[in-house]
mmCIF file of C-alpha atoms and ligand atoms in Angstrom:
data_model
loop_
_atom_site.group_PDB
_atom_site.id
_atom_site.type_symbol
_atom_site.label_atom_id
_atom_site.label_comp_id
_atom_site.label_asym_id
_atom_site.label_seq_id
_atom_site.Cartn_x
_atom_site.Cartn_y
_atom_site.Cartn_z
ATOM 1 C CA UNK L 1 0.334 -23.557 -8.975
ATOM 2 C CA UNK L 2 -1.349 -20.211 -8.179
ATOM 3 C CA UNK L 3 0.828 -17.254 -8.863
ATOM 4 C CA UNK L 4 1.207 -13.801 -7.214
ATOM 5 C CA UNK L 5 2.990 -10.881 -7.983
ATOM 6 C CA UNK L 6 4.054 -8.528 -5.071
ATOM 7 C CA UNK L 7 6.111 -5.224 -5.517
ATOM 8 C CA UNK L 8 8.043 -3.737 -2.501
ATOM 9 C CA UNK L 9 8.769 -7.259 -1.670
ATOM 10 C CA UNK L 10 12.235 -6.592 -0.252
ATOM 11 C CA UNK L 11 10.840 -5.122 3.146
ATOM 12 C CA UNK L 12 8.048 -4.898 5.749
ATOM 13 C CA UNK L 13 4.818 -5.463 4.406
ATOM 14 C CA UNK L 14 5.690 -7.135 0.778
ATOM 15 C CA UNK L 15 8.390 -9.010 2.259
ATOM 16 C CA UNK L 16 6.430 -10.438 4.834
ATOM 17 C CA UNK L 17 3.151 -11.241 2.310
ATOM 18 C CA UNK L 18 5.928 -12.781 -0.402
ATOM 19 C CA UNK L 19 6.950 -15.190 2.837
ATOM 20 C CA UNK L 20 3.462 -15.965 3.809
ATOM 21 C CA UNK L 21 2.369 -16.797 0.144
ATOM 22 C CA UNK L 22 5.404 -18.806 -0.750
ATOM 23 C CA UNK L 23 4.477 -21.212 2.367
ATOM 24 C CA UNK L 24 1.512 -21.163 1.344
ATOM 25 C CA UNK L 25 2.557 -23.158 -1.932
ATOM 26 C CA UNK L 26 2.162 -20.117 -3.763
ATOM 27 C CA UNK L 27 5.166 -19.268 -6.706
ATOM 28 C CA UNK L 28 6.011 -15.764 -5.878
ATOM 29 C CA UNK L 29 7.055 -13.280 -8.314
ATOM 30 C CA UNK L 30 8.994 -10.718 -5.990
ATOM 31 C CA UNK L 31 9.586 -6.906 -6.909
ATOM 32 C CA UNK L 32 11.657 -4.365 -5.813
ATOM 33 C CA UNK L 33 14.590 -2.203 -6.009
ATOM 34 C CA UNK L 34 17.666 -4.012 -5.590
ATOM 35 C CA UNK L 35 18.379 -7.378 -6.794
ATOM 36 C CA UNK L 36 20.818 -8.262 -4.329
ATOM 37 C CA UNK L 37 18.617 -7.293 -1.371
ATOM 38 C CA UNK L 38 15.366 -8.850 -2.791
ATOM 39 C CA UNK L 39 17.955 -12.183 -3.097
ATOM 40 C CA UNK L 40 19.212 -11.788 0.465
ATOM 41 C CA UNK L 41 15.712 -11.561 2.029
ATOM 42 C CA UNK L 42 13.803 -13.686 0.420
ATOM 43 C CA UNK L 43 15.537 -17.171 -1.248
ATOM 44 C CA UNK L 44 13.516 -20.034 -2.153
ATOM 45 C CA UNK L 45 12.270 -22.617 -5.579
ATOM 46 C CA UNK L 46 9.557 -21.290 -6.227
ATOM 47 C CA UNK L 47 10.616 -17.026 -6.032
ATOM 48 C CA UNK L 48 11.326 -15.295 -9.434
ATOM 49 C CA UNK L 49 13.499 -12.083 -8.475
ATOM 50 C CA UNK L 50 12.505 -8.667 -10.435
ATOM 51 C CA UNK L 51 14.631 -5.286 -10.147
ATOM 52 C CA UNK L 52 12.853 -2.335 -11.360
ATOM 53 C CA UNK L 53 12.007 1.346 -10.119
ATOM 54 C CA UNK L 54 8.328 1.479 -10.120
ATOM 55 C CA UNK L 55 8.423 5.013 -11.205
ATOM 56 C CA UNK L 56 10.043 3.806 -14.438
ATOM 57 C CA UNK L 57 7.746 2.159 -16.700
ATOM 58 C CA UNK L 58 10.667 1.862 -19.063
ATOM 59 C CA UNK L 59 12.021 -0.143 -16.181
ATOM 60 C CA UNK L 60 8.774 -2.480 -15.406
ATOM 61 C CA UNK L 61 8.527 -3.063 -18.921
ATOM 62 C CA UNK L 62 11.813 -4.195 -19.267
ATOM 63 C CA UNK L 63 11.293 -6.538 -16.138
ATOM 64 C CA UNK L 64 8.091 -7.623 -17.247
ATOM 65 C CA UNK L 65 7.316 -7.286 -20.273
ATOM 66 C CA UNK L 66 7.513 -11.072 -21.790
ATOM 67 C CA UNK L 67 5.698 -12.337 -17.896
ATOM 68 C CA UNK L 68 2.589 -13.673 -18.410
ATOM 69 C CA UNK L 69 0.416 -12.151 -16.039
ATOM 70 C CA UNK L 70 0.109 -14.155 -12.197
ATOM 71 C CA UNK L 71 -3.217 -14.674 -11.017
ATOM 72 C CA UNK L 72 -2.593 -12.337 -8.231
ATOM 73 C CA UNK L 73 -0.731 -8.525 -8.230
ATOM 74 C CA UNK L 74 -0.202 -6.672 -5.239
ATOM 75 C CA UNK L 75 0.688 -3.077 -5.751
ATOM 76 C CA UNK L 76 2.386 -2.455 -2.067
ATOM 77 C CA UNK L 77 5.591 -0.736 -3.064
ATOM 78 C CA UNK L 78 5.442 2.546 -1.404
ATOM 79 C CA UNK L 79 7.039 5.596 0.105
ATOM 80 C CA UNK L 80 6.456 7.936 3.644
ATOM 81 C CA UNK L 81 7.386 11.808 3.952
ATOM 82 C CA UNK L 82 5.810 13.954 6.042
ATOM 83 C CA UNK L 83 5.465 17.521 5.945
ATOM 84 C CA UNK L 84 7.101 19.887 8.607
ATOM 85 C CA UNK L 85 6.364 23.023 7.756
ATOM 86 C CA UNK L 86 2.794 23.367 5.695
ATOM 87 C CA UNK L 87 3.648 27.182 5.282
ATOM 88 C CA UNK L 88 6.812 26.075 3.178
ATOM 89 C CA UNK L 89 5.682 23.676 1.088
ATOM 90 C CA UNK L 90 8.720 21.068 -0.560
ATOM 91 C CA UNK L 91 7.405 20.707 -3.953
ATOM 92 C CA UNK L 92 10.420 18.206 -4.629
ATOM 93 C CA UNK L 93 9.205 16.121 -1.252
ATOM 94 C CA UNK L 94 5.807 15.783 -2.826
ATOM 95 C CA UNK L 95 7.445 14.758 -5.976
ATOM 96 C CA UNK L 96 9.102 12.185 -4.335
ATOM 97 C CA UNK L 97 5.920 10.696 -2.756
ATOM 98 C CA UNK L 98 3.197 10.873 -5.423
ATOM 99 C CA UNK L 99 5.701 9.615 -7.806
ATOM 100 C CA UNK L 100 6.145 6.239 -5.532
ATOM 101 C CA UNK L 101 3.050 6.026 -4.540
ATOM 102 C CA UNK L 102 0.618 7.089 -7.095
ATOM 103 C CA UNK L 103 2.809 7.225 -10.640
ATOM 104 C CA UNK L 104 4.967 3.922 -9.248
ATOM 105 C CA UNK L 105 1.473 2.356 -9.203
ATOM 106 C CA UNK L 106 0.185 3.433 -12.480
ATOM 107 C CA UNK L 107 3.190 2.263 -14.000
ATOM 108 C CA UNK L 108 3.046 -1.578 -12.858
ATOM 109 C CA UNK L 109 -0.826 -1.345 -14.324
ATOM 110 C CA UNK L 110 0.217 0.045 -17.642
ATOM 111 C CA UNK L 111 2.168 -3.077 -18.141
ATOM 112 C CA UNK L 112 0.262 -5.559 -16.520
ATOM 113 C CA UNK L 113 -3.320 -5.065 -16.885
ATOM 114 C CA UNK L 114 -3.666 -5.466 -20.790
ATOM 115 C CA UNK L 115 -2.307 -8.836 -19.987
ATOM 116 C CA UNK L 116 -4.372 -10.133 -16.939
ATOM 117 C CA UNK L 117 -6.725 -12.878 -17.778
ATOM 118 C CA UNK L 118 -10.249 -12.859 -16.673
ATOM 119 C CA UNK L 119 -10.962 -14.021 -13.323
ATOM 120 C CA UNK L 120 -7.336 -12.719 -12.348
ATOM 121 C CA UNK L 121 -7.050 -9.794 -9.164
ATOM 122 C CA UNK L 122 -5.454 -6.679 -8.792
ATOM 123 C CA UNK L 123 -5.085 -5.361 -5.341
ATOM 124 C CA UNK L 124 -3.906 -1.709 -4.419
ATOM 125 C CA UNK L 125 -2.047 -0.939 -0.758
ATOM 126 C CA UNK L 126 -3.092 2.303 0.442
ATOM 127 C CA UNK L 127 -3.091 3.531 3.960
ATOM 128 C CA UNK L 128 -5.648 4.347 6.660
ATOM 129 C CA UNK L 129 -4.907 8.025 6.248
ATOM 130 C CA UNK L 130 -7.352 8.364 3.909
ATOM 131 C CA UNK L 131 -10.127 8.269 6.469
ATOM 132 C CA UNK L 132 -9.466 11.703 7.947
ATOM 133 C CA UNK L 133 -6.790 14.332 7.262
ATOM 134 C CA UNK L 134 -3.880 13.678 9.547
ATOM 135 C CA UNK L 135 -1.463 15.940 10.643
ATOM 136 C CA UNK L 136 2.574 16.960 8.650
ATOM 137 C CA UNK L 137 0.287 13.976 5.716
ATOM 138 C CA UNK L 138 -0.309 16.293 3.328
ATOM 139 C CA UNK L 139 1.939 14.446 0.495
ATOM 140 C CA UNK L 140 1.821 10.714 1.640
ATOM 141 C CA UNK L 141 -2.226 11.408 2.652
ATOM 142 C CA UNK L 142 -3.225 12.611 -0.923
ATOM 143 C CA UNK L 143 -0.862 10.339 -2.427
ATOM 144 C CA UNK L 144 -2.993 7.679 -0.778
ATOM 145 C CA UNK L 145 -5.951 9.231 -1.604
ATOM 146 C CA UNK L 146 -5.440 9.267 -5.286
ATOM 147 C CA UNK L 147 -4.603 5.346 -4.743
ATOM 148 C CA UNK L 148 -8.126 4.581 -3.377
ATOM 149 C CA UNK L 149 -9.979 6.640 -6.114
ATOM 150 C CA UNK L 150 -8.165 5.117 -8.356
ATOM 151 C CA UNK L 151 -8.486 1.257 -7.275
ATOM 152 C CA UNK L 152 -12.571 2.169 -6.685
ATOM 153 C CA UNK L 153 -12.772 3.322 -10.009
ATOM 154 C CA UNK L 154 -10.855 0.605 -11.874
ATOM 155 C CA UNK L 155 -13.113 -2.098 -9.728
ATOM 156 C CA UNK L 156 -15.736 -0.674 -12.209
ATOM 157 C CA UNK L 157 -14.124 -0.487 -15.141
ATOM 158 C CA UNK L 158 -12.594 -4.146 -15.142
ATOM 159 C CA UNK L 159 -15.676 -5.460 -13.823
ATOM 160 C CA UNK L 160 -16.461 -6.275 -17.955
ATOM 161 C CA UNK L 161 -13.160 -8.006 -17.846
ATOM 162 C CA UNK L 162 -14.044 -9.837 -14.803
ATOM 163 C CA UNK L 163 -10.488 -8.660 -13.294
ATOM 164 C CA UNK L 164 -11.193 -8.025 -9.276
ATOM 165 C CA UNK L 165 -9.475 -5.263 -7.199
ATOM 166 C CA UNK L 166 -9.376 -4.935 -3.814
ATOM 167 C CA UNK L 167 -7.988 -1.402 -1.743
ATOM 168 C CA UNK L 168 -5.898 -2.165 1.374
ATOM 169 C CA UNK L 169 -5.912 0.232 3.645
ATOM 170 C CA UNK L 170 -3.603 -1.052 7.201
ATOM 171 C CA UNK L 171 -3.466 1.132 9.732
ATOM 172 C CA UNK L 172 0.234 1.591 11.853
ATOM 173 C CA UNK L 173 2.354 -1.718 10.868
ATOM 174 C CA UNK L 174 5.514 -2.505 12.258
ATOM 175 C CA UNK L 175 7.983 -2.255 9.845
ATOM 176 C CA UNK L 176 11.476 -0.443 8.959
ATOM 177 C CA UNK L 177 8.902 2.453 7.223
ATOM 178 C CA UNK L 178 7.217 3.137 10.778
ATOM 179 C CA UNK L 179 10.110 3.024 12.384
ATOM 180 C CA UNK L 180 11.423 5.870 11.063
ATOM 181 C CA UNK L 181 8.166 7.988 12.465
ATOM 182 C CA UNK L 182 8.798 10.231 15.841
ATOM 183 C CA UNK L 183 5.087 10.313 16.944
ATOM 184 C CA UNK L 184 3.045 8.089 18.638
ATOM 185 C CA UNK L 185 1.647 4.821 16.425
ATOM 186 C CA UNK L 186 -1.543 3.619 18.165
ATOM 187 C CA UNK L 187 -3.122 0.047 17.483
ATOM 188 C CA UNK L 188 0.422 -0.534 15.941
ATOM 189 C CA UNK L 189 0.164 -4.183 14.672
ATOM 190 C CA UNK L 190 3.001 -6.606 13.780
ATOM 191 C CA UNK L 191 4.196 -7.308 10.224
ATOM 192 C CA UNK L 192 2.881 -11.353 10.296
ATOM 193 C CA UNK L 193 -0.378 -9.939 11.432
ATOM 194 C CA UNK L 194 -0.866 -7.867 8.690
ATOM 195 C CA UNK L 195 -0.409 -9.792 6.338
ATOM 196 C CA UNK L 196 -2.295 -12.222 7.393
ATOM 197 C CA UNK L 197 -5.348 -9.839 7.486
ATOM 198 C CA UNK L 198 -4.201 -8.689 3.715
ATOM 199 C CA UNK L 199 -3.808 -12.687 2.681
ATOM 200 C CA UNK L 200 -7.563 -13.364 4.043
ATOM 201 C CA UNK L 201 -9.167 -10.476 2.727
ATOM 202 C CA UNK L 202 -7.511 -11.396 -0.752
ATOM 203 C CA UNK L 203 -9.021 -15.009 -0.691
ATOM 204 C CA UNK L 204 -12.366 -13.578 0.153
ATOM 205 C CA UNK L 205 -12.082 -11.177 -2.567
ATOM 206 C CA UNK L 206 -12.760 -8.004 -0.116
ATOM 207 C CA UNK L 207 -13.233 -4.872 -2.093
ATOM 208 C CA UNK L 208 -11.984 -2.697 0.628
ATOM 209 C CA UNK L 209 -9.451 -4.170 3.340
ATOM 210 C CA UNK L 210 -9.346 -1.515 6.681
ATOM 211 C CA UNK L 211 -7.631 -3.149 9.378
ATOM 212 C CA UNK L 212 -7.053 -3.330 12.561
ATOM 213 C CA UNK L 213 -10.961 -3.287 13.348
ATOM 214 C CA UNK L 214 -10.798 -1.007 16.588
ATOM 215 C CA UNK L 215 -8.601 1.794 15.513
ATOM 216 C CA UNK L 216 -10.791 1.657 11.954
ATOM 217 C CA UNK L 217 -14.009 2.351 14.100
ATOM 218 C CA UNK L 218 -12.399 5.320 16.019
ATOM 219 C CA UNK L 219 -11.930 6.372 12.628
ATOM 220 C CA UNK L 220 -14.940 6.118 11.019
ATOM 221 C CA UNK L 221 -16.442 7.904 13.965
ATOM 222 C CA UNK L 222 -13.918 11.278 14.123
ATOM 223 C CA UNK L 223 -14.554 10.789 9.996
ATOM 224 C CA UNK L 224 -18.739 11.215 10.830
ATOM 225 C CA UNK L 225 -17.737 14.373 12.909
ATOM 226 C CA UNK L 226 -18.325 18.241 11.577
ATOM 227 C CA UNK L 227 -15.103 19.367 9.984
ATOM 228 C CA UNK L 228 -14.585 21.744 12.220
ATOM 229 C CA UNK L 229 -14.443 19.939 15.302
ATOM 230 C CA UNK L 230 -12.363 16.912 13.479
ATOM 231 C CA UNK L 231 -9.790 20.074 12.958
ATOM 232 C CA UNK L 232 -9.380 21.426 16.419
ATOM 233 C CA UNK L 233 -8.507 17.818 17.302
ATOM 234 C CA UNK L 234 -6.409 17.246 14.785
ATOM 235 C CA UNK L 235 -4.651 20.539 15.214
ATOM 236 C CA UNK L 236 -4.542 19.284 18.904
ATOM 237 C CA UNK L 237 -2.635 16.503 18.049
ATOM 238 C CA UNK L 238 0.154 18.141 16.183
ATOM 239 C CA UNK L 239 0.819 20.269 19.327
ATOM 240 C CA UNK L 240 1.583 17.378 21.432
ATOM 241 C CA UNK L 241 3.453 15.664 18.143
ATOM 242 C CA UNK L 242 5.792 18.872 18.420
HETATM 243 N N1 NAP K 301 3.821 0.321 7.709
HETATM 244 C C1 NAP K 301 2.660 0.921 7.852
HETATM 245 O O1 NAP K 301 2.228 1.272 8.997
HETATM 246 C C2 NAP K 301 1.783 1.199 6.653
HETATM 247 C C3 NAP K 301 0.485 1.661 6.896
HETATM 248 C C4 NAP K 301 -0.335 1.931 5.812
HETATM 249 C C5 NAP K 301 0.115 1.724 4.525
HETATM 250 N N2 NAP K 301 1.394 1.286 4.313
HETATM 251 C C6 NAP K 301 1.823 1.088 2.931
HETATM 252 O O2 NAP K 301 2.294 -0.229 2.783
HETATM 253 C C7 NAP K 301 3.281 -0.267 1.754
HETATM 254 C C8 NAP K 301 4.521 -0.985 2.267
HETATM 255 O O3 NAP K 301 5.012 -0.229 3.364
HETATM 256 P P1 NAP K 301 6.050 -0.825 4.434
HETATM 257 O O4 NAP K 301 5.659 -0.257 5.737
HETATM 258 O O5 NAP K 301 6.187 -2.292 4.249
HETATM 259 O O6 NAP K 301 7.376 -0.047 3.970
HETATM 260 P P2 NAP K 301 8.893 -0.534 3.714
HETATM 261 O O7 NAP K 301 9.291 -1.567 4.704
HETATM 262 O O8 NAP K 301 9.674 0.727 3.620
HETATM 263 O O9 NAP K 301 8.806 -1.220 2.270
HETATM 264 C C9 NAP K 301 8.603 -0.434 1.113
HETATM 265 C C10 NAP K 301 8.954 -1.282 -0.090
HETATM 266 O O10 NAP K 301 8.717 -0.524 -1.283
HETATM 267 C C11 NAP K 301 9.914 -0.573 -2.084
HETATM 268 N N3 NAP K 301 9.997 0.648 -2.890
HETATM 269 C C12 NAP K 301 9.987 1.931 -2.440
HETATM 270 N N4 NAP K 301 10.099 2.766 -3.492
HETATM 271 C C13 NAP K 301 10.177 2.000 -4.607
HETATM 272 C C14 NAP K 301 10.318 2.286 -5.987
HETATM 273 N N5 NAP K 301 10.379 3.527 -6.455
HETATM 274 N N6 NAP K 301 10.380 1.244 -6.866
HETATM 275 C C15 NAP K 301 10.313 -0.029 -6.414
HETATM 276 N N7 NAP K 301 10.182 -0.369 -5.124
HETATM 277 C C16 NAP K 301 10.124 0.642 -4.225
HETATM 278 C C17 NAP K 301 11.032 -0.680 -1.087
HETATM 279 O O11 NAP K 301 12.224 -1.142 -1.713
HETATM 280 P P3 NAP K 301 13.668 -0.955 -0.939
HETATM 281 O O12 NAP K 301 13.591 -1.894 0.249
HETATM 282 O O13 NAP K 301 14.659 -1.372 -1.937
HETATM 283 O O14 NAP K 301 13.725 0.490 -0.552
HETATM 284 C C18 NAP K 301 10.433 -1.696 -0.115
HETATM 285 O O15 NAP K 301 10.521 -2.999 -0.644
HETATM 286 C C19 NAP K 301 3.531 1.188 1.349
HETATM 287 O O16 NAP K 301 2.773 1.473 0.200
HETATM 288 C C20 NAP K 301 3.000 1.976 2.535
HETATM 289 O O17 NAP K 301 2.562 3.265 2.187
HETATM 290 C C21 NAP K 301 2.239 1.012 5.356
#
């Protein structure tokens, strides 16, 4: 039975990919922060519950330490904040995100890449943000675009260890993360969707996962604009966002 590892698993996106893979015949090894909520969301045979803080490696190791590695880790747990007022930088707000996002990350690879086997996969959620510089993103948007540096270099260096990692970048996604934002979510897409997207660029072995297609394009097109322009709009768009 293939395994997969999935951390963030308690909500949204993990907790919809953990669902999808267990149906799939998959054993699941589910991550997150709270024991009692991973248990209440997500009960079945073949689920092995695991409570850690990913910015703790103390934490992971404890969790993990003894696992032998799955075939499959997905790094999805993850954290929003946006910025409100760039002229008063929150140092303790960016804290809070690149510690999540990028630290929580390294962490879980610490302890389980020296035990992957070859032919195993690594894959690293990061966001669609990275594409252009969004408006109030200035933590969760660098945060995200340390993540894809970082899984772009790695599918380099583990290429001698025949390890495969794959960067997913989803645009807007339903889930209780987006519903806390107060602007306008276009091409938003539903949880199931997404990870079905995620689940079939995995089995293809995708290096780089950018869904949905349409709003990626518009993306990729503002992204092949001069900077200048690309900031007007942008700066545009936070004046209606306010
Ligand atoms: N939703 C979107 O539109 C979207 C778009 C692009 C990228 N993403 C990325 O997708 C990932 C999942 O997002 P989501 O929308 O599914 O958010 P979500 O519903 O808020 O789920 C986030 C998950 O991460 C866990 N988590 C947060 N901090 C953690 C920590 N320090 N240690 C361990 N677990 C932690 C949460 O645990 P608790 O439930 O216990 O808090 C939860 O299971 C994130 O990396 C996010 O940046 C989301």
């Amino acid at each position: 039975m293939k395994s997969v590892l999935i951390t963030g698993a308690s909500s949204g996106i993990g907790l919809q990919l953990a669902s999808d893979y267990l149906e799939n015949g998959y054993r699941v090894l589910a991550c997150g922060l709270d024991v009692v909520k991973l248990k209440a969301v997500l009960s079945h045979p073949n689920v092995t519950h695991y409570a850690f803080d990913t910015t703790s490696v103390e934490q992971i190791d404890q969790a993990l330490g003894q696992l032998s590695a799955p075939d499959l880790i997905i790094l999805n747990a993850g954290n929003c904040e946006y910025v409100n007022d760039a002229q008063q930088l929150d140092a303790a707000l960016f804290e809070r995100v690149m510690s999540t996002n990028v630290m929580g990350t390294v962490n879980c690879l610490s302890v389980l890449l020296p035990r992957m086997q070859a032919g195993s996969h690594v894959a690293i959620v990061s966001s669609s943000v990275t594409w252009l510089p969004l408006t109030r993103a200035e933590a969760y948007g660098a945060s995200k675009a340390a993540l894809d540096y970082l899984a772009r270099t790695l599918a380099i260096d583990l290429q001698d260890a025949s390890i495969d990692v794959s960067l997913i970048r989803p645009g807007f996604v339903d889930t209780p993360l987006t519903r806390l934002n107060d602007f306008p979510m276009p091409a938003k897409i539903s949880v199931t969707d997404a990870s079905s997207r995620i689940r079939r660029g995995l089995e293809r072995r995708q290096r780089v996962i950018d869904f949905p297609f349409l709003f990626i394009l518009v993306l990729r097109i503002f992204s092949w604009l001069p900077v200048s322009w690309w900031q007007s709009i942008a700066a545009s768009m936070r004046r209606h966002s306010l």
